[in-house]
mmCIF file of C-alpha atoms and ligand atoms in Angstrom:
data_model
loop_
_atom_site.group_PDB
_atom_site.id
_atom_site.type_symbol
_atom_site.label_atom_id
_atom_site.label_comp_id
_atom_site.label_asym_id
_atom_site.label_seq_id
_atom_site.Cartn_x
_atom_site.Cartn_y
_atom_site.Cartn_z
ATOM 1 C CA MET W 1 16.166 32.260 12.277
ATOM 2 C CA ALA W 2 14.529 32.591 15.653
ATOM 3 C CA ILE W 3 15.719 35.808 17.264
ATOM 4 C CA VAL W 4 14.533 34.987 20.768
ATOM 5 C CA GLU W 5 14.023 31.423 21.823
ATOM 6 C CA THR W 6 13.178 29.944 25.187
ATOM 7 C CA ARG W 7 13.694 26.279 26.034
ATOM 8 C CA LYS W 8 11.763 24.828 28.947
ATOM 9 C CA LEU W 9 12.187 28.187 30.642
ATOM 10 C CA THR W 10 10.994 27.964 34.237
ATOM 11 C CA LYS W 11 10.818 30.206 37.274
ATOM 12 C CA VAL W 12 9.806 29.049 40.734
ATOM 13 C CA PHE W 13 10.107 31.859 43.280
ATOM 14 C CA GLY W 14 9.690 29.988 46.555
ATOM 15 C CA LYS W 15 10.205 26.414 47.671
ATOM 16 C CA GLY W 16 6.998 24.401 47.347
ATOM 17 C CA GLU W 17 5.305 27.202 45.395
ATOM 18 C CA GLU W 18 3.783 26.764 41.982
ATOM 19 C CA GLY W 19 5.989 27.975 39.165
ATOM 20 C CA ALA W 20 5.435 31.542 37.964
ATOM 21 C CA VAL W 21 6.673 30.348 34.544
ATOM 22 C CA ASN W 22 6.513 26.643 33.694
ATOM 23 C CA ALA W 23 8.704 25.043 31.002
ATOM 24 C CA VAL W 24 7.927 27.643 28.330
ATOM 25 C CA ASP W 25 9.124 26.864 24.794
ATOM 26 C CA LEU W 26 8.704 29.660 22.316
ATOM 27 C CA GLU W 27 10.412 31.297 19.366
ATOM 28 C CA THR W 28 10.051 34.741 17.890
ATOM 29 C CA ARG W 29 10.493 35.237 14.178
ATOM 30 C CA ASP W 30 12.878 37.818 12.793
ATOM 31 C CA GLY W 31 11.257 41.269 12.842
ATOM 32 C CA GLU W 32 8.080 40.009 14.411
ATOM 33 C CA PHE W 33 5.859 41.830 16.918
ATOM 34 C CA LEU W 34 4.998 39.134 19.448
ATOM 35 C CA VAL W 35 2.551 39.842 22.268
ATOM 36 C CA PHE W 36 2.452 38.083 25.651
ATOM 37 C CA LEU W 37 -1.192 38.232 26.687
ATOM 38 C CA GLY W 38 -2.680 36.912 29.898
ATOM 39 C CA PRO W 39 -4.450 37.844 33.120
ATOM 40 C CA SER W 40 -2.667 39.412 36.079
ATOM 41 C CA GLY W 41 -0.214 36.982 37.659
ATOM 42 C CA SER W 42 0.002 34.697 34.610
ATOM 43 C CA GLY W 43 3.785 35.139 34.412
ATOM 44 C CA LYS W 44 4.119 37.634 31.537
ATOM 45 C CA SER W 45 6.571 39.971 33.271
ATOM 46 C CA THR W 46 8.580 37.133 34.783
ATOM 47 C CA LEU W 47 8.987 35.537 31.353
ATOM 48 C CA LEU W 48 10.017 38.844 29.795
ATOM 49 C CA ARG W 49 12.424 39.610 32.630
ATOM 50 C CA MET W 50 14.130 36.238 32.203
ATOM 51 C CA ILE W 51 14.567 36.963 28.487
ATOM 52 C CA ALA W 52 16.046 40.356 29.414
ATOM 53 C CA GLY W 53 18.375 38.824 31.992
ATOM 54 C CA LEU W 54 16.802 40.647 34.937
ATOM 55 C CA GLU W 55 15.471 37.477 36.529
ATOM 56 C CA GLU W 56 17.448 34.273 36.898
ATOM 57 C CA PRO W 57 15.645 31.177 35.586
ATOM 58 C CA THR W 58 15.168 28.193 37.888
ATOM 59 C CA ALA W 59 15.605 25.943 34.842
ATOM 60 C CA GLY W 60 15.773 26.136 31.074
ATOM 61 C CA ASP W 61 17.533 28.422 28.616
ATOM 62 C CA VAL W 62 17.200 31.684 26.736
ATOM 63 C CA LEU W 63 18.721 32.019 23.261
ATOM 64 C CA ILE W 64 19.111 35.259 21.327
ATOM 65 C CA GLY W 65 20.157 35.040 17.698
ATOM 66 C CA GLY W 66 20.918 31.349 18.136
ATOM 67 C CA ARG W 67 23.308 31.939 21.050
ATOM 68 C CA VAL W 68 22.617 30.733 24.597
ATOM 69 C CA VAL W 69 22.539 33.858 26.786
ATOM 70 C CA THR W 70 21.069 32.350 29.958
ATOM 71 C CA ARG W 71 24.131 33.262 32.040
ATOM 72 C CA LEU W 72 24.883 36.587 30.351
ATOM 73 C CA PRO W 73 24.057 39.909 32.037
ATOM 74 C CA PRO W 74 21.337 42.108 30.456
ATOM 75 C CA ARG W 75 23.794 44.517 28.800
ATOM 76 C CA ALA W 76 25.483 41.677 26.878
ATOM 77 C CA ARG W 77 22.217 40.507 25.289
ATOM 78 C CA GLY W 78 21.615 43.241 22.700
ATOM 79 C CA ILE W 79 18.177 43.969 24.061
ATOM 80 C CA ALA W 80 16.406 47.144 25.152
ATOM 81 C CA MET W 81 13.539 47.172 27.579
ATOM 82 C CA VAL W 82 10.813 49.657 28.465
ATOM 83 C CA PHE W 83 8.794 49.074 31.610
ATOM 84 C CA GLN W 84 5.363 50.190 32.665
ATOM 85 C CA SER W 85 6.983 52.606 35.099
ATOM 86 C CA TYR W 86 9.836 53.918 32.961
ATOM 87 C CA ALA W 87 11.799 56.599 34.785
ATOM 88 C CA LEU W 88 13.181 59.607 32.971
ATOM 89 C CA TYR W 89 15.863 61.686 34.663
ATOM 90 C CA PRO W 90 13.948 64.810 35.771
ATOM 91 C CA HIS W 91 16.976 67.136 35.821
ATOM 92 C CA LEU W 92 18.141 66.216 32.304
ATOM 93 C CA SER W 93 16.734 67.561 29.026
ATOM 94 C CA VAL W 94 14.926 65.222 26.648
ATOM 95 C CA ALA W 95 18.036 65.105 24.420
ATOM 96 C CA ARG W 96 20.253 64.117 27.358
ATOM 97 C CA ASN W 97 17.747 61.547 28.554
ATOM 98 C CA ILE W 98 17.764 59.901 25.145
ATOM 99 C CA ALA W 99 21.566 60.083 24.892
ATOM 100 C CA PHE W 100 22.065 58.580 28.346
ATOM 101 C CA PRO W 101 22.555 54.907 27.351
ATOM 102 C CA LEU W 102 24.968 55.955 24.589
ATOM 103 C CA LYS W 103 27.024 58.031 26.984
ATOM 104 C CA ALA W 104 27.108 55.149 29.450
ATOM 105 C CA HIS W 105 28.574 53.005 26.670
ATOM 106 C CA GLY W 106 31.211 55.578 25.751
ATOM 107 C CA VAL W 107 29.771 56.482 22.342
ATOM 108 C CA PRO W 108 31.501 59.671 21.068
ATOM 109 C CA ARG W 109 29.600 62.979 21.141
ATOM 110 C CA GLU W 110 29.163 63.393 17.361
ATOM 111 C CA ARG W 111 27.698 59.939 17.020
ATOM 112 C CA ARG W 112 25.465 60.506 20.069
ATOM 113 C CA LEU W 113 23.927 63.605 18.529
ATOM 114 C CA GLU W 114 23.312 61.747 15.303
ATOM 115 C CA ARG W 115 21.558 58.878 17.088
ATOM 116 C CA VAL W 116 19.466 61.165 19.298
ATOM 117 C CA HIS W 117 18.188 63.036 16.252
ATOM 118 C CA TRP W 118 17.450 59.808 14.442
ATOM 119 C CA ALA W 119 15.413 58.426 17.359
ATOM 120 C CA ALA W 120 13.651 61.734 18.030
ATOM 121 C CA GLN W 121 12.695 62.004 14.377
ATOM 122 C CA LEU W 122 11.274 58.494 14.309
ATOM 123 C CA LEU W 123 9.112 59.209 17.338
ATOM 124 C CA GLY W 124 8.100 62.728 16.358
ATOM 125 C CA ILE W 125 9.685 64.455 19.351
ATOM 126 C CA GLY W 126 12.384 66.434 17.504
ATOM 127 C CA HIS W 127 10.856 69.709 18.694
ATOM 128 C CA LEU W 128 10.969 68.693 22.370
ATOM 129 C CA LEU W 129 14.673 67.965 22.742
ATOM 130 C CA GLU W 130 15.494 70.929 24.982
ATOM 131 C CA ARG W 131 12.593 70.445 27.401
ATOM 132 C CA ARG W 132 12.676 68.776 30.814
ATOM 133 C CA PRO W 133 10.437 65.697 31.425
ATOM 134 C CA ARG W 134 8.054 67.675 33.676
ATOM 135 C CA GLU W 135 7.303 69.995 30.742
ATOM 136 C CA LEU W 136 5.916 67.067 28.696
ATOM 137 C CA SER W 137 2.552 65.330 28.494
ATOM 138 C CA GLY W 138 2.252 61.676 29.487
ATOM 139 C CA GLY W 139 2.285 60.559 25.871
ATOM 140 C CA GLU W 140 5.349 62.634 25.066
ATOM 141 C CA ARG W 141 7.200 61.192 28.066
ATOM 142 C CA GLN W 142 6.300 57.751 26.816
ATOM 143 C CA ARG W 143 7.869 58.534 23.461
ATOM 144 C CA VAL W 144 11.023 59.840 25.128
ATOM 145 C CA ALA W 145 11.296 56.560 27.038
ATOM 146 C CA LEU W 146 10.900 54.633 23.785
ATOM 147 C CA ALA W 147 13.468 56.850 22.046
ATOM 148 C CA ARG W 148 15.920 56.195 24.866
ATOM 149 C CA ALA W 149 15.394 52.462 24.429
ATOM 150 C CA ILE W 150 15.962 52.434 20.669
ATOM 151 C CA VAL W 151 19.024 54.729 20.324
ATOM 152 C CA ARG W 152 21.369 51.808 20.710
ATOM 153 C CA GLU W 153 19.636 49.886 17.915
ATOM 154 C CA PRO W 154 18.869 46.780 19.925
ATOM 155 C CA THR W 155 18.300 43.491 18.121
ATOM 156 C CA VAL W 156 15.312 42.857 20.372
ATOM 157 C CA PHE W 157 12.906 45.284 21.924
ATOM 158 C CA LEU W 158 11.118 44.189 25.130
ATOM 159 C CA LEU W 159 8.128 46.221 26.277
ATOM 160 C CA ASP W 160 6.232 45.525 29.510
ATOM 161 C CA GLU W 161 2.845 47.290 29.438
ATOM 162 C CA PRO W 162 4.474 50.555 28.325
ATOM 163 C CA LEU W 163 1.135 52.246 27.639
ATOM 164 C CA SER W 164 -0.653 51.373 30.855
ATOM 165 C CA ASN W 165 -0.267 54.766 32.513
ATOM 166 C CA LEU W 166 -1.828 56.658 29.613
ATOM 167 C CA ASP W 167 -5.522 57.545 29.485
ATOM 168 C CA ALA W 168 -7.775 55.646 27.064
ATOM 169 C CA LYS W 169 -7.573 58.137 24.208
ATOM 170 C CA LEU W 170 -3.837 58.654 24.414
ATOM 171 C CA ARG W 171 -3.395 54.925 24.751
ATOM 172 C CA ALA W 172 -5.157 54.333 21.447
ATOM 173 C CA SER W 173 -2.993 56.855 19.599
ATOM 174 C CA ALA W 174 0.208 55.639 21.306
ATOM 175 C CA ARG W 175 -0.728 52.098 20.259
ATOM 176 C CA GLU W 176 -1.067 53.223 16.673
ATOM 177 C CA GLU W 177 2.255 55.086 16.810
ATOM 178 C CA LEU W 178 4.042 52.100 18.261
ATOM 179 C CA THR W 179 2.716 49.850 15.499
ATOM 180 C CA GLN W 180 3.799 52.361 12.837
ATOM 181 C CA PHE W 181 7.164 52.670 14.515
ATOM 182 C CA HIS W 182 7.636 48.911 14.492
ATOM 183 C CA LYS W 183 6.796 48.802 10.790
ATOM 184 C CA ARG W 184 9.491 51.409 10.104
ATOM 185 C CA VAL W 185 12.353 49.946 12.158
ATOM 186 C CA GLY W 186 11.391 46.269 11.880
ATOM 187 C CA THR W 187 13.065 45.352 15.176
ATOM 188 C CA THR W 188 11.899 42.080 16.713
ATOM 189 C CA THR W 189 9.628 43.119 19.568
ATOM 190 C CA ILE W 190 8.019 41.336 22.503
ATOM 191 C CA TYR W 191 5.170 43.291 24.032
ATOM 192 C CA VAL W 192 3.447 42.405 27.294
ATOM 193 C CA THR W 193 -0.176 43.331 27.932
ATOM 194 C CA HIS W 194 -3.275 42.037 29.707
ATOM 195 C CA ASP W 195 -5.456 43.990 27.268
ATOM 196 C CA GLN W 196 -6.803 41.651 24.598
ATOM 197 C CA VAL W 197 -7.869 44.485 22.300
ATOM 198 C CA GLU W 198 -4.339 45.862 22.349
ATOM 199 C CA ALA W 199 -2.938 42.389 21.707
ATOM 200 C CA MET W 200 -5.247 41.789 18.741
ATOM 201 C CA ALA W 201 -4.556 45.219 17.255
ATOM 202 C CA MET W 202 -0.764 45.169 17.579
ATOM 203 C CA GLY W 203 0.511 41.619 17.439
ATOM 204 C CA ASN W 204 1.774 39.678 14.443
ATOM 205 C CA ARG W 205 1.303 36.765 16.809
ATOM 206 C CA ILE W 206 -0.060 36.428 20.335
ATOM 207 C CA ALA W 207 1.148 34.033 23.028
ATOM 208 C CA VAL W 208 -1.705 33.526 25.483
ATOM 209 C CA LEU W 209 -0.462 32.744 28.989
ATOM 210 C CA GLU W 210 -2.219 31.285 31.980
ATOM 211 C CA LYS W 211 -0.534 30.221 35.233
ATOM 212 C CA GLY W 212 2.906 30.380 33.672
ATOM 213 C CA VAL W 213 1.997 28.183 30.715
ATOM 214 C CA VAL W 214 1.607 29.206 27.059
ATOM 215 C CA ARG W 215 -1.901 28.042 26.218
ATOM 216 C CA GLN W 216 -1.639 28.985 22.568
ATOM 217 C CA ILE W 217 0.565 30.962 20.228
ATOM 218 C CA GLY W 218 -0.770 32.157 16.891
ATOM 219 C CA THR W 219 -1.878 35.095 14.781
ATOM 220 C CA PRO W 220 -4.720 37.224 16.190
ATOM 221 C CA ARG W 221 -7.003 35.516 13.667
ATOM 222 C CA GLU W 222 -5.932 32.042 14.805
ATOM 223 C CA VAL W 223 -6.318 32.637 18.532
ATOM 224 C CA TYR W 224 -9.690 34.310 17.992
ATOM 225 C CA ASN W 225 -11.160 31.893 15.460
ATOM 226 C CA GLU W 226 -9.385 28.684 16.381
ATOM 227 C CA PRO W 227 -8.865 28.872 20.155
ATOM 228 C CA ALA W 228 -6.908 25.916 21.518
ATOM 229 C CA ASP W 229 -9.006 25.625 24.670
ATOM 230 C CA THR W 230 -11.820 27.193 26.676
ATOM 231 C CA PHE W 231 -9.399 29.541 28.456
ATOM 232 C CA VAL W 232 -8.222 31.144 25.202
ATOM 233 C CA ALA W 233 -11.785 31.084 23.856
ATOM 234 C CA THR W 234 -13.133 33.128 26.747
ATOM 235 C CA PHE W 235 -10.092 35.348 27.366
ATOM 236 C CA LEU W 236 -10.198 36.844 23.869
ATOM 237 C CA GLY W 237 -13.292 38.633 22.682
ATOM 238 C CA SER W 238 -15.638 40.997 24.464
ATOM 239 C CA PRO W 239 -18.213 39.889 25.450
ATOM 240 C CA PRO W 240 -16.537 36.474 25.676
ATOM 241 C CA MET W 241 -17.482 33.348 23.744
ATOM 242 C CA ASN W 242 -20.718 31.668 24.889
ATOM 243 C CA LEU W 243 -20.085 28.179 26.283
ATOM 244 C CA VAL W 244 -22.884 25.652 26.736
ATOM 245 C CA GLU W 245 -22.301 22.241 28.285
ATOM 246 C CA ALA W 246 -23.724 19.109 26.702
ATOM 247 C CA GLU W 247 -23.201 15.496 27.948
ATOM 248 C CA ASP W 248 -19.691 14.934 26.716
ATOM 249 C CA VAL W 249 -18.669 18.237 25.147
ATOM 250 C CA ILE W 250 -18.715 21.959 25.669
ATOM 251 C CA ALA W 251 -20.021 23.889 22.664
ATOM 252 C CA GLY W 252 -18.901 27.467 22.096
ATOM 253 C CA PHE W 253 -20.049 30.281 19.853
ATOM 254 C CA ARG W 254 -19.113 33.954 19.724
ATOM 255 C CA PRO W 255 -21.771 36.600 20.508
ATOM 256 C CA GLU W 256 -21.608 37.746 16.878
ATOM 257 C CA SER W 257 -22.510 34.184 15.804
ATOM 258 C CA LEU W 258 -25.874 34.265 17.608
ATOM 259 C CA ILE W 259 -27.987 36.224 15.141
ATOM 260 C CA PRO W 260 -31.615 36.668 14.087
ATOM 261 C CA LEU W 261 -32.773 33.540 12.227
ATOM 262 C CA ALA W 262 -33.852 35.598 9.216
ATOM 263 C CA MET W 263 -30.231 36.640 8.635
ATOM 264 C CA VAL W 264 -28.837 33.110 8.535
ATOM 265 C CA GLN W 265 -27.795 31.383 5.352
ATOM 266 C CA GLY W 266 -26.859 27.714 5.312
ATOM 267 C CA PRO W 267 -27.239 25.109 8.060
ATOM 268 C CA ALA W 268 -27.791 26.558 11.509
ATOM 269 C CA ALA W 269 -29.164 25.664 14.917
ATOM 270 C CA ALA W 270 -32.320 27.658 15.627
ATOM 271 C CA VAL W 271 -33.140 28.729 19.188
ATOM 272 C CA ARG W 272 -35.757 30.860 20.877
ATOM 273 C CA PHE W 273 -33.858 33.746 22.503
ATOM 274 C CA ARG W 274 -35.434 35.899 25.241
ATOM 275 C CA VAL W 275 -33.651 39.220 25.681
ATOM 276 C CA THR W 276 -33.322 40.334 29.299
ATOM 277 C CA LEU W 277 -30.873 43.203 28.917
ATOM 278 C CA LEU W 278 -29.959 45.383 25.978
ATOM 279 C CA GLU W 279 -26.804 47.496 25.781
ATOM 280 C CA TYR W 280 -26.717 50.085 23.046
ATOM 281 C CA LEU W 281 -23.171 50.695 21.718
ATOM 282 C CA GLY W 282 -23.982 52.848 18.712
ATOM 283 C CA SER W 283 -23.533 50.783 15.574
ATOM 284 C CA GLU W 284 -23.938 47.570 17.575
ATOM 285 C CA ARG W 285 -26.068 46.266 20.394
ATOM 286 C CA ILE W 286 -25.224 43.665 23.023
ATOM 287 C CA LEU W 287 -28.214 41.456 23.812
ATOM 288 C CA VAL W 288 -28.033 39.494 27.051
ATOM 289 C CA GLY W 289 -30.674 36.819 27.410
ATOM 290 C CA VAL W 290 -31.637 33.177 27.806
ATOM 291 C CA ILE W 291 -32.419 30.288 25.504
ATOM 292 C CA GLU W 292 -36.062 29.184 25.804
ATOM 293 C CA GLY W 293 -37.011 25.546 25.288
ATOM 294 C CA GLY W 294 -34.974 22.582 24.081
ATOM 295 C CA ARG W 295 -32.112 21.016 25.984
ATOM 296 C CA PHE W 296 -30.379 24.328 26.692
ATOM 297 C CA ASP W 297 -33.530 25.876 28.193
ATOM 298 C CA GLY W 298 -32.697 28.697 30.593
ATOM 299 C CA ARG W 299 -29.033 28.915 29.534
ATOM 300 C CA LYS W 300 -27.706 32.478 29.633
ATOM 301 C CA VAL W 301 -26.176 33.608 26.331
ATOM 302 C CA ILE W 302 -25.051 36.851 24.763
ATOM 303 C CA SER W 303 -25.579 38.094 21.219
ATOM 304 C CA ARG W 304 -23.905 40.994 19.453
ATOM 305 C CA VAL W 305 -25.826 42.369 16.502
ATOM 306 C CA ALA W 306 -25.753 45.385 14.233
ATOM 307 C CA THR W 307 -28.205 48.018 15.445
ATOM 308 C CA ALA W 308 -29.482 48.408 11.896
ATOM 309 C CA SER W 309 -30.539 44.757 11.656
ATOM 310 C CA SER W 310 -32.117 44.357 15.097
ATOM 311 C CA GLY W 311 -34.687 47.154 15.142
ATOM 312 C CA GLY W 312 -37.651 45.254 16.602
ATOM 313 C CA ILE W 313 -35.725 43.703 19.468
ATOM 314 C CA GLY W 314 -36.280 45.033 22.975
ATOM 315 C CA GLU W 315 -35.838 43.928 26.575
ATOM 316 C CA GLY W 316 -38.334 41.269 27.633
ATOM 317 C CA THR W 317 -39.136 40.103 24.103
ATOM 318 C CA ALA W 318 -38.350 36.669 22.629
ATOM 319 C CA HIS W 319 -37.144 36.055 19.065
ATOM 320 C CA ASP W 320 -36.057 33.332 16.683
ATOM 321 C CA PHE W 321 -32.257 33.339 16.620
ATOM 322 C CA ALA W 322 -29.733 30.861 15.269
ATOM 323 C CA VAL W 323 -26.078 29.878 15.348
ATOM 324 C CA PRO W 324 -24.600 28.916 11.936
ATOM 325 C CA GLU W 325 -23.193 25.413 12.231
ATOM 326 C CA GLN W 326 -19.737 26.271 10.931
ATOM 327 C CA GLU W 327 -19.318 28.806 13.735
ATOM 328 C CA LEU W 328 -19.717 26.278 16.535
ATOM 329 C CA LYS W 329 -16.525 25.262 18.360
ATOM 330 C CA PHE W 330 -16.272 22.145 20.485
ATOM 331 C CA PHE W 331 -14.189 21.503 23.572
ATOM 332 C CA ASP W 332 -13.494 18.422 25.658
ATOM 333 C CA ARG W 333 -15.345 18.647 28.967
ATOM 334 C CA ALA W 334 -12.555 17.075 30.976
ATOM 335 C CA THR W 335 -9.536 18.933 29.558
ATOM 336 C CA GLY W 336 -11.092 22.047 28.017
ATOM 337 C CA LYS W 337 -9.083 21.414 24.827
ATOM 338 C CA ARG W 338 -10.690 22.027 21.470
ATOM 339 C CA ILE W 339 -11.841 18.937 19.593
ATOM 340 C CA ALA W 340 -13.153 18.177 16.115
ATOM 341 C CA PRO W 341 -16.563 19.551 15.063
ATOM 342 C CA ARG W 342 -19.556 17.287 15.617
ATOM 343 C CA VAL W 343 -23.318 17.413 15.480
ATOM 344 C CA LEU W 344 -24.914 19.042 18.502
ATOM 345 C CA GLN W 345 -28.502 18.254 19.469
ATOM 346 C CA TRP W 346 -30.259 21.512 20.332
ATOM 347 C CA ARG W 347 -33.813 20.282 20.708
HETATM 348 N N1 ATP Z 1 9.904 38.697 42.995
HETATM 349 C C1 ATP Z 1 8.901 37.836 43.202
HETATM 350 N N2 ATP Z 1 8.872 37.048 44.291
HETATM 351 C C2 ATP Z 1 7.875 36.138 44.492
HETATM 352 N N3 ATP Z 1 6.851 35.947 43.624
HETATM 353 C C3 ATP Z 1 6.825 36.701 42.527
HETATM 354 C C4 ATP Z 1 7.830 37.692 42.242
HETATM 355 N N4 ATP Z 1 7.531 38.285 41.053
HETATM 356 C C5 ATP Z 1 6.404 37.709 40.640
HETATM 357 N N5 ATP Z 1 5.972 36.762 41.501
HETATM 358 C C6 ATP Z 1 4.786 35.897 41.338
HETATM 359 O O1 ATP Z 1 4.879 35.232 40.093
HETATM 360 C C7 ATP Z 1 3.616 35.178 39.423
HETATM 361 C C8 ATP Z 1 3.721 35.832 38.052
HETATM 362 O O2 ATP Z 1 4.001 37.213 38.219
HETATM 363 P P1 ATP Z 1 4.204 38.204 36.989
HETATM 364 O O3 ATP Z 1 4.622 39.506 37.536
HETATM 365 O O4 ATP Z 1 5.115 37.562 36.025
HETATM 366 O O5 ATP Z 1 2.725 38.268 36.397
HETATM 367 P P2 ATP Z 1 2.142 39.188 35.222
HETATM 368 O O6 ATP Z 1 1.492 38.255 34.253
HETATM 369 O O7 ATP Z 1 3.185 40.101 34.719
HETATM 370 O O8 ATP Z 1 0.996 40.001 35.980
HETATM 371 P P3 ATP Z 1 0.511 41.545 35.803
HETATM 372 O O9 ATP Z 1 -0.409 41.571 34.608
HETATM 373 O O10 ATP Z 1 -0.227 41.786 37.087
HETATM 374 O O11 ATP Z 1 1.730 42.399 35.656
HETATM 375 C C9 ATP Z 1 2.633 35.852 40.362
HETATM 376 O O12 ATP Z 1 1.969 34.871 41.103
HETATM 377 C C10 ATP Z 1 3.511 36.703 41.266
HETATM 378 O O13 ATP Z 1 2.932 36.867 42.527
HETATM 379 MG MG1 MG Z 2 3.433 42.206 34.724
#
C-alpha cells in the first residue's frame, strides 16, 4: 500500500505566477526512503510542506495510508517533520526537548521516560540527556532534533535538508547514521535535498524535480543510468554527462564512459581527445578537453579515468579515446526526452 500519495498536487502562490508545484502524482512505498532532489526553487519544500499540512494546496489531494488528508491539520496526519533550521528549546535539557511533543499530547510521565530512552538509544545520545542544547555539537543537536521527531512513532517521517547546517565531514557521518537509523526503524521517510551525492547515497528511490514537476522517479541506479531526459542526465553525476548535438538527436555519455581506446572492449566510437586541463583527485583524474577532427571537432568534453590507467596523459597532449556504444544515451532535440538507441556518425 502506498503510505503517502499525491494526486495532481499543485501550488500556485500568486495570481498569474507559474506554479511552484505542478500536478504532482507520486506514491511512496511502505518503509521506503524516498528523496526529493532538485535545484533551488524547484518546489521540493513546497511539496513536502503540502504533504505535512503546513501549506494549503491550490489543487489536488494528499493521501496518507489510503486516506485523503488534504483538509486535515498537520497533527492529525501521523507525520513528523524535521526542518533545515530545527529549533531546540535552549532552556530545556535534551531529555525534556525530546519529551516535548509527548507532553504536548498528554502522554503520561512513565511512558514519556520510556519513549525518550528508546529514541535516545537509537540515536546514540543516551549519555547527553541532562545537557542543554548549547552544550552540544552541531551533530549532536541534529540527533536531538531527530529524536524529538521520532518519539511519537510517526507513520511518515518528513525531512527537509536536515543536514545542511553541518560541515562536510559531520554531514557525511550524519548521513550514514540517518541511513542506519532508517534501516532499524523502517519508517517511511521523505527526504529533501539539492545534493545529488546525498540523494544517491541515501535514497531507495529518487524523485527528480524541476520547476515544480517530477521529471523522473526511480532507484539511484535508474536515474543515473537511464535518465528520462537531459535535465536528469546532467543534474545527476559530477562532472555531469557530456552532451553532443547531432542533426536530429542529442547524444550523451558519462565522463567515465570516455576512456583510453586501449581499454575498450567491444564496439565503440573512437575519437581524438586533446586534454586542456587535468584535475588530480587521488585515485581518479578529471580530464577536460576537446574532440579533434570528425563531425564533433572542437566539442568540449570531460573524461574521468583511474589515475593508474592514465599515466602518460598530460595537459596539452592528444590521445586516442573512445566511448563504448552501449554507454551512449540519446535524447530528442526538441523535447529533451530520452529516445531509443541508434547509430551515431562520429566521423
Ligand atoms: N510563501 C511563498 N510565497 C511565494 N512564493 C513562494 C513561497 N514559498 C516558496 N515560493 C516559491 O515557490 C518556488 C518553490 O520554492 P521551494 O521553497 O519549494 O523550493 P525548494 O526546491 O525547496 O528550494 P531550496 O532548495 O532553495 O530550498 C520558488 O520559486 C519560491 O520562490
Ligand atoms: Mg527548500
